[in-house]
């Protein structure tokens, strides 16, 4: 990892000395996309259908998880060697029971943030992936339509749900999209740096899930949710790394602010 950090520092010095415009970065990202190095990501519909028909779990990756894979901090989760190792392992796990979901590398409506992120990290991200793994769509809880959400809701309709999220976080387990569940319980993680109590959290969720018949575990806990969903799946549970789904729904239906723009209670 020391070699990688030195390599990363060298690249950042070059970017500072010879900065590229957004247009130049986009042209390079286009070359990356055309090189076909990044895998074809299953669509949102296929991802949802697979979760339902095969009763799979899902571990989702976005820019934050990738950044932690490189040993770098993000705003609400410090870098950690074990977390880094686990995130890298899961990317290449090729599990039949836990889908690994990535962002699509697409040029349509690409934001300035993603232009820069792909420009800086594309090759490093590709190096983490397994060429034989089928990757699914991490946007099932970020870029869904109402029709897609109504299909996704089949996962928890008439099931007992164990919600796992940070105490005081933005996630709302009493949200209208969960009105059809059979019942629920809550296991709280830390709202920031949740990985620091991971072993304790994993045991608490396992114990709570064991009290119920075939519960669905819905997790909104940042990068910790990625690993937790995988580990719970290996324990025989169906666990969904669900992210900001309630906030995204409120934005889609009621015009609320983006999840990242909302105040955090803690």
mmCIF file of C-alpha atoms in Angstrom:
data_model
loop_
_atom_site.group_PDB
_atom_site.id
_atom_site.type_symbol
_atom_site.label_atom_id
_atom_site.label_comp_id
_atom_site.label_asym_id
_atom_site.label_seq_id
_atom_site.Cartn_x
_atom_site.Cartn_y
_atom_site.Cartn_z
ATOM 1 C CA UNK A 1 0.000 0.000 0.000
ATOM 2 C CA UNK A 2 2.976 2.309 0.580
ATOM 3 C CA UNK A 3 3.821 1.942 -3.111
ATOM 4 C CA UNK A 4 0.253 2.792 -4.103
ATOM 5 C CA UNK A 5 0.169 5.888 -1.884
ATOM 6 C CA UNK A 6 3.451 7.094 -3.364
ATOM 7 C CA UNK A 7 2.080 6.497 -6.864
ATOM 8 C CA UNK A 8 -1.138 8.354 -5.950
ATOM 9 C CA UNK A 9 0.823 11.296 -4.511
ATOM 10 C CA UNK A 10 2.901 11.483 -7.695
ATOM 11 C CA UNK A 11 -0.258 11.594 -9.826
ATOM 12 C CA UNK A 12 -1.811 14.315 -7.684
ATOM 13 C CA UNK A 13 1.320 16.429 -7.990
ATOM 14 C CA UNK A 14 1.133 16.072 -11.772
ATOM 15 C CA UNK A 15 -2.572 17.057 -11.748
ATOM 16 C CA UNK A 16 -1.725 20.144 -9.705
ATOM 17 C CA UNK A 17 1.224 21.135 -11.904
ATOM 18 C CA UNK A 18 -0.586 20.426 -15.160
ATOM 19 C CA UNK A 19 -4.300 20.824 -14.441
ATOM 20 C CA UNK A 20 -6.785 19.601 -17.019
ATOM 21 C CA UNK A 21 -10.075 21.267 -17.824
ATOM 22 C CA UNK A 22 -13.387 19.468 -17.450
ATOM 23 C CA UNK A 23 -13.557 19.133 -21.241
ATOM 24 C CA UNK A 24 -10.110 17.514 -21.374
ATOM 25 C CA UNK A 25 -11.021 15.145 -18.540
ATOM 26 C CA UNK A 26 -14.223 14.170 -20.336
ATOM 27 C CA UNK A 27 -12.319 13.307 -23.504
ATOM 28 C CA UNK A 28 -10.030 11.018 -21.521
ATOM 29 C CA UNK A 29 -13.021 9.404 -19.775
ATOM 30 C CA UNK A 30 -14.555 8.775 -23.210
ATOM 31 C CA UNK A 31 -11.374 6.935 -24.188
ATOM 32 C CA UNK A 32 -11.611 4.860 -21.021
ATOM 33 C CA UNK A 33 -15.244 3.952 -21.746
ATOM 34 C CA UNK A 34 -14.453 3.043 -25.356
ATOM 35 C CA UNK A 35 -11.598 0.800 -24.212
ATOM 36 C CA UNK A 36 -14.196 -1.640 -22.782
ATOM 37 C CA UNK A 37 -12.069 -2.264 -19.696
ATOM 38 C CA UNK A 38 -14.941 -1.530 -17.332
ATOM 39 C CA UNK A 39 -17.523 -4.346 -17.081
ATOM 40 C CA UNK A 40 -21.038 -4.124 -18.448
ATOM 41 C CA UNK A 41 -23.257 -3.450 -15.454
ATOM 42 C CA UNK A 42 -26.679 -5.110 -15.268
ATOM 43 C CA UNK A 43 -29.580 -2.680 -15.524
ATOM 44 C CA UNK A 44 -31.712 -1.624 -12.582
ATOM 45 C CA UNK A 45 -34.627 -3.811 -13.719
ATOM 46 C CA UNK A 46 -32.440 -6.919 -14.012
ATOM 47 C CA UNK A 47 -30.843 -6.223 -10.632
ATOM 48 C CA UNK A 48 -34.218 -5.897 -8.905
ATOM 49 C CA UNK A 49 -35.604 -8.990 -10.639
ATOM 50 C CA UNK A 50 -32.573 -11.039 -9.550
ATOM 51 C CA UNK A 51 -32.919 -9.892 -5.931
ATOM 52 C CA UNK A 52 -36.552 -10.978 -5.906
ATOM 53 C CA UNK A 53 -36.465 -14.179 -7.943
ATOM 54 C CA UNK A 54 -33.291 -15.599 -6.386
ATOM 55 C CA UNK A 55 -33.701 -14.041 -2.920
ATOM 56 C CA UNK A 56 -30.202 -12.635 -3.157
ATOM 57 C CA UNK A 57 -28.515 -10.072 -0.984
ATOM 58 C CA UNK A 58 -26.719 -7.045 -2.437
ATOM 59 C CA UNK A 59 -23.542 -5.166 -1.496
ATOM 60 C CA UNK A 60 -23.275 -1.802 -3.210
ATOM 61 C CA UNK A 61 -20.204 0.262 -4.206
ATOM 62 C CA UNK A 62 -20.030 3.943 -5.037
ATOM 63 C CA UNK A 63 -17.283 6.523 -5.040
ATOM 64 C CA UNK A 64 -16.939 6.327 -1.243
ATOM 65 C CA UNK A 65 -16.381 2.573 -1.180
ATOM 66 C CA UNK A 66 -13.869 2.797 -4.029
ATOM 67 C CA UNK A 67 -12.013 5.597 -2.236
ATOM 68 C CA UNK A 68 -11.771 3.456 0.912
ATOM 69 C CA UNK A 69 -10.472 0.591 -1.258
ATOM 70 C CA UNK A 70 -7.549 2.881 -2.043
ATOM 71 C CA UNK A 71 -6.866 3.518 1.638
ATOM 72 C CA UNK A 72 -8.164 7.080 1.643
ATOM 73 C CA UNK A 73 -10.604 8.672 4.108
ATOM 74 C CA UNK A 74 -14.084 9.842 3.186
ATOM 75 C CA UNK A 75 -16.127 12.403 5.120
ATOM 76 C CA UNK A 76 -17.955 10.064 7.505
ATOM 77 C CA UNK A 77 -15.673 7.026 7.509
ATOM 78 C CA UNK A 78 -11.966 6.946 8.248
ATOM 79 C CA UNK A 79 -9.785 4.653 6.191
ATOM 80 C CA UNK A 80 -9.042 1.332 7.870
ATOM 81 C CA UNK A 81 -6.796 -1.508 6.722
ATOM 82 C CA UNK A 82 -9.312 -4.246 7.512
ATOM 83 C CA UNK A 83 -12.191 -2.357 5.899
ATOM 84 C CA UNK A 84 -10.035 -1.773 2.836
ATOM 85 C CA UNK A 85 -9.169 -5.476 2.647
ATOM 86 C CA UNK A 86 -12.800 -6.567 3.022
ATOM 87 C CA UNK A 87 -14.089 -4.153 0.396
ATOM 88 C CA UNK A 88 -11.457 -5.396 -2.046
ATOM 89 C CA UNK A 89 -12.233 -9.058 -1.310
ATOM 90 C CA UNK A 90 -15.973 -8.631 -1.835
ATOM 91 C CA UNK A 91 -15.396 -6.984 -5.216
ATOM 92 C CA UNK A 92 -13.831 -10.261 -6.415
ATOM 93 C CA UNK A 93 -16.010 -12.652 -4.414
ATOM 94 C CA UNK A 94 -18.182 -13.811 -7.341
ATOM 95 C CA UNK A 95 -20.814 -15.077 -4.890
ATOM 96 C CA UNK A 96 -24.022 -16.692 -6.173
ATOM 97 C CA UNK A 97 -25.991 -15.369 -3.216
ATOM 98 C CA UNK A 98 -24.732 -11.808 -2.757
ATOM 99 C CA UNK A 99 -24.829 -9.505 -5.760
ATOM 100 C CA UNK A 100 -21.981 -7.007 -5.991
ATOM 101 C CA UNK A 101 -23.285 -3.742 -7.409
ATOM 102 C CA UNK A 102 -21.244 -0.970 -9.032
ATOM 103 C CA UNK A 103 -21.970 2.421 -10.604
ATOM 104 C CA UNK A 104 -22.307 2.447 -14.360
ATOM 105 C CA UNK A 105 -19.506 4.205 -16.193
ATOM 106 C CA UNK A 106 -21.701 6.055 -18.660
ATOM 107 C CA UNK A 107 -21.348 9.283 -20.561
ATOM 108 C CA UNK A 108 -25.026 10.261 -20.733
ATOM 109 C CA UNK A 109 -25.798 13.144 -18.345
ATOM 110 C CA UNK A 110 -22.462 12.630 -16.581
ATOM 111 C CA UNK A 111 -21.922 15.147 -13.785
ATOM 112 C CA UNK A 112 -18.755 17.217 -13.303
ATOM 113 C CA UNK A 113 -18.057 15.197 -10.135
ATOM 114 C CA UNK A 114 -18.094 11.873 -12.002
ATOM 115 C CA UNK A 115 -16.069 13.258 -14.907
ATOM 116 C CA UNK A 116 -13.305 14.111 -12.478
ATOM 117 C CA UNK A 117 -13.735 10.921 -10.429
ATOM 118 C CA UNK A 118 -13.508 8.600 -13.445
ATOM 119 C CA UNK A 119 -10.594 10.616 -14.840
ATOM 120 C CA UNK A 120 -8.628 10.242 -11.614
ATOM 121 C CA UNK A 121 -9.624 6.705 -10.616
ATOM 122 C CA UNK A 122 -10.781 4.665 -13.612
ATOM 123 C CA UNK A 123 -7.660 2.533 -14.056
ATOM 124 C CA UNK A 124 -7.301 1.934 -10.325
ATOM 125 C CA UNK A 125 -10.957 0.843 -10.083
ATOM 126 C CA UNK A 126 -10.617 -1.560 -13.015
ATOM 127 C CA UNK A 127 -7.610 -3.159 -11.308
ATOM 128 C CA UNK A 128 -9.847 -4.088 -8.342
ATOM 129 C CA UNK A 129 -12.431 -5.988 -10.385
ATOM 130 C CA UNK A 130 -12.730 -9.643 -11.377
ATOM 131 C CA UNK A 131 -13.016 -10.227 -15.112
ATOM 132 C CA UNK A 132 -15.367 -13.211 -14.665
ATOM 133 C CA UNK A 133 -17.742 -11.583 -12.170
ATOM 134 C CA UNK A 134 -21.147 -10.303 -13.256
ATOM 135 C CA UNK A 135 -21.708 -6.954 -11.599
ATOM 136 C CA UNK A 136 -25.112 -5.488 -10.833
ATOM 137 C CA UNK A 137 -26.465 -1.963 -10.580
ATOM 138 C CA UNK A 138 -25.838 0.028 -7.414
ATOM 139 C CA UNK A 139 -28.447 2.625 -8.452
ATOM 140 C CA UNK A 140 -31.453 0.519 -7.389
ATOM 141 C CA UNK A 141 -31.844 2.956 -4.481
ATOM 142 C CA UNK A 142 -30.499 6.082 -6.219
ATOM 143 C CA UNK A 143 -31.924 6.395 -9.750
ATOM 144 C CA UNK A 144 -35.104 4.333 -9.665
ATOM 145 C CA UNK A 145 -38.496 5.130 -11.159
ATOM 146 C CA UNK A 146 -41.705 4.745 -9.156
ATOM 147 C CA UNK A 147 -42.479 1.608 -11.180
ATOM 148 C CA UNK A 148 -39.087 0.137 -10.302
ATOM 149 C CA UNK A 149 -39.545 1.003 -6.653
ATOM 150 C CA UNK A 150 -42.962 -0.669 -6.599
ATOM 151 C CA UNK A 151 -41.285 -3.811 -7.894
ATOM 152 C CA UNK A 152 -38.452 -3.550 -5.373
ATOM 153 C CA UNK A 153 -40.997 -3.237 -2.557
ATOM 154 C CA UNK A 154 -41.933 -6.889 -3.169
ATOM 155 C CA UNK A 155 -38.784 -7.711 -1.194
ATOM 156 C CA UNK A 156 -40.271 -6.416 2.059
ATOM 157 C CA UNK A 157 -44.032 -6.638 1.531
ATOM 158 C CA UNK A 158 -45.541 -8.846 4.276
ATOM 159 C CA UNK A 159 -42.087 -9.610 5.715
ATOM 160 C CA UNK A 160 -40.555 -8.748 9.039
ATOM 161 C CA UNK A 161 -37.766 -6.239 8.488
ATOM 162 C CA UNK A 162 -34.692 -5.635 10.610
ATOM 163 C CA UNK A 163 -33.562 -2.077 9.890
ATOM 164 C CA UNK A 164 -29.901 -1.227 10.452
ATOM 165 C CA UNK A 165 -28.878 2.418 10.277
ATOM 166 C CA UNK A 166 -26.983 5.107 12.128
ATOM 167 C CA UNK A 167 -28.778 6.586 15.104
ATOM 168 C CA UNK A 168 -29.806 10.118 14.201
ATOM 169 C CA UNK A 169 -29.016 9.614 10.510
ATOM 170 C CA UNK A 170 -31.187 10.656 7.561
ATOM 171 C CA UNK A 171 -32.728 7.218 7.066
ATOM 172 C CA UNK A 172 -36.459 6.987 7.931
ATOM 173 C CA UNK A 173 -37.670 3.479 8.807
ATOM 174 C CA UNK A 174 -41.226 4.832 9.318
ATOM 175 C CA UNK A 175 -41.355 6.049 5.728
ATOM 176 C CA UNK A 176 -44.439 5.463 3.556
ATOM 177 C CA UNK A 177 -42.585 3.015 1.318
ATOM 178 C CA UNK A 178 -42.479 0.588 4.258
ATOM 179 C CA UNK A 179 -46.209 0.624 5.103
ATOM 180 C CA UNK A 180 -46.698 -2.959 3.839
ATOM 181 C CA UNK A 181 -44.140 -4.688 6.060
ATOM 182 C CA UNK A 182 -45.319 -7.232 8.620
ATOM 183 C CA UNK A 183 -43.345 -5.668 11.469
ATOM 184 C CA UNK A 184 -39.890 -4.355 12.206
ATOM 185 C CA UNK A 185 -37.076 -3.942 14.683
ATOM 186 C CA UNK A 186 -34.080 -1.610 14.630
ATOM 187 C CA UNK A 187 -30.381 -2.149 15.249
ATOM 188 C CA UNK A 188 -28.468 1.106 15.464
ATOM 189 C CA UNK A 189 -24.931 1.587 14.257
ATOM 190 C CA UNK A 190 -22.743 4.625 14.694
ATOM 191 C CA UNK A 191 -23.823 7.533 12.463
ATOM 192 C CA UNK A 192 -20.175 8.257 11.647
ATOM 193 C CA UNK A 193 -17.205 5.876 11.401
ATOM 194 C CA UNK A 194 -19.546 2.909 11.860
ATOM 195 C CA UNK A 195 -16.797 0.463 10.964
ATOM 196 C CA UNK A 196 -15.075 1.086 14.306
ATOM 197 C CA UNK A 197 -17.710 -1.098 16.040
ATOM 198 C CA UNK A 198 -18.243 -3.586 13.236
ATOM 199 C CA UNK A 199 -17.842 -6.849 15.170
ATOM 200 C CA UNK A 200 -20.309 -5.695 17.822
ATOM 201 C CA UNK A 201 -22.777 -4.528 15.172
ATOM 202 C CA UNK A 202 -22.573 -7.777 13.190
ATOM 203 C CA UNK A 203 -23.276 -9.862 16.278
ATOM 204 C CA UNK A 204 -26.216 -7.658 17.286
ATOM 205 C CA UNK A 205 -27.814 -7.928 13.845
ATOM 206 C CA UNK A 206 -27.315 -11.696 13.732
ATOM 207 C CA UNK A 207 -28.930 -12.071 17.154
ATOM 208 C CA UNK A 208 -31.876 -9.873 16.198
ATOM 209 C CA UNK A 209 -32.406 -11.661 12.870
ATOM 210 C CA UNK A 210 -32.395 -15.056 14.628
ATOM 211 C CA UNK A 211 -35.514 -14.043 16.583
ATOM 212 C CA UNK A 212 -37.662 -13.898 13.439
ATOM 213 C CA UNK A 213 -38.687 -16.224 10.629
ATOM 214 C CA UNK A 214 -36.976 -15.296 7.357
ATOM 215 C CA UNK A 215 -36.550 -11.580 8.098
ATOM 216 C CA UNK A 216 -35.290 -9.127 5.501
ATOM 217 C CA UNK A 217 -32.400 -6.973 6.699
ATOM 218 C CA UNK A 218 -32.304 -3.465 5.231
ATOM 219 C CA UNK A 219 -29.068 -1.590 5.885
ATOM 220 C CA UNK A 220 -28.345 2.114 5.460
ATOM 221 C CA UNK A 221 -24.888 2.588 6.946
ATOM 222 C CA UNK A 222 -22.487 3.823 4.295
ATOM 223 C CA UNK A 223 -19.500 1.623 3.394
ATOM 224 C CA UNK A 224 -20.073 -0.515 6.497
ATOM 225 C CA UNK A 225 -23.373 -1.612 4.905
ATOM 226 C CA UNK A 226 -21.469 -3.061 1.945
ATOM 227 C CA UNK A 227 -19.509 -5.467 4.128
ATOM 228 C CA UNK A 228 -22.385 -6.100 6.532
ATOM 229 C CA UNK A 229 -24.753 -7.140 3.738
ATOM 230 C CA UNK A 230 -22.164 -9.605 2.433
ATOM 231 C CA UNK A 231 -21.388 -11.105 5.846
ATOM 232 C CA UNK A 232 -25.060 -11.463 6.748
ATOM 233 C CA UNK A 233 -25.670 -13.174 3.420
ATOM 234 C CA UNK A 234 -22.897 -15.648 4.223
ATOM 235 C CA UNK A 235 -24.733 -16.214 7.518
ATOM 236 C CA UNK A 236 -27.851 -17.286 5.607
ATOM 237 C CA UNK A 237 -29.796 -14.015 5.782
ATOM 238 C CA UNK A 238 -31.138 -11.881 2.956
ATOM 239 C CA UNK A 239 -29.570 -8.460 3.454
ATOM 240 C CA UNK A 240 -29.992 -5.408 1.257
ATOM 241 C CA UNK A 241 -27.576 -2.484 1.299
ATOM 242 C CA UNK A 242 -30.390 0.014 0.697
ATOM 243 C CA UNK A 243 -28.605 3.360 1.078
ATOM 244 C CA UNK A 244 -30.512 6.652 0.849
ATOM 245 C CA UNK A 245 -33.687 5.156 -0.633
ATOM 246 C CA UNK A 246 -36.165 7.076 1.550
ATOM 247 C CA UNK A 247 -34.481 10.401 0.836
ATOM 248 C CA UNK A 248 -34.255 9.686 -2.895
ATOM 249 C CA UNK A 249 -37.964 8.787 -2.941
ATOM 250 C CA UNK A 250 -38.808 12.099 -1.236
ATOM 251 C CA UNK A 251 -36.781 13.953 -3.859
ATOM 252 C CA UNK A 252 -38.477 12.074 -6.704
ATOM 253 C CA UNK A 253 -42.033 12.415 -5.406
ATOM 254 C CA UNK A 254 -41.994 15.585 -3.306
ATOM 255 C CA UNK A 255 -39.080 17.559 -4.734
ATOM 256 C CA UNK A 256 -37.014 17.331 -1.555
ATOM 257 C CA UNK A 257 -33.311 18.128 -1.487
ATOM 258 C CA UNK A 258 -30.691 15.578 -2.497
ATOM 259 C CA UNK A 259 -29.692 13.251 0.371
ATOM 260 C CA UNK A 260 -26.240 14.850 0.576
ATOM 261 C CA UNK A 261 -27.832 18.301 0.938
ATOM 262 C CA UNK A 262 -30.029 17.338 3.894
ATOM 263 C CA UNK A 263 -28.980 18.239 7.448
ATOM 264 C CA UNK A 264 -27.723 15.378 9.606
ATOM 265 C CA UNK A 265 -29.309 15.098 13.046
ATOM 266 C CA UNK A 266 -26.385 13.710 15.005
#
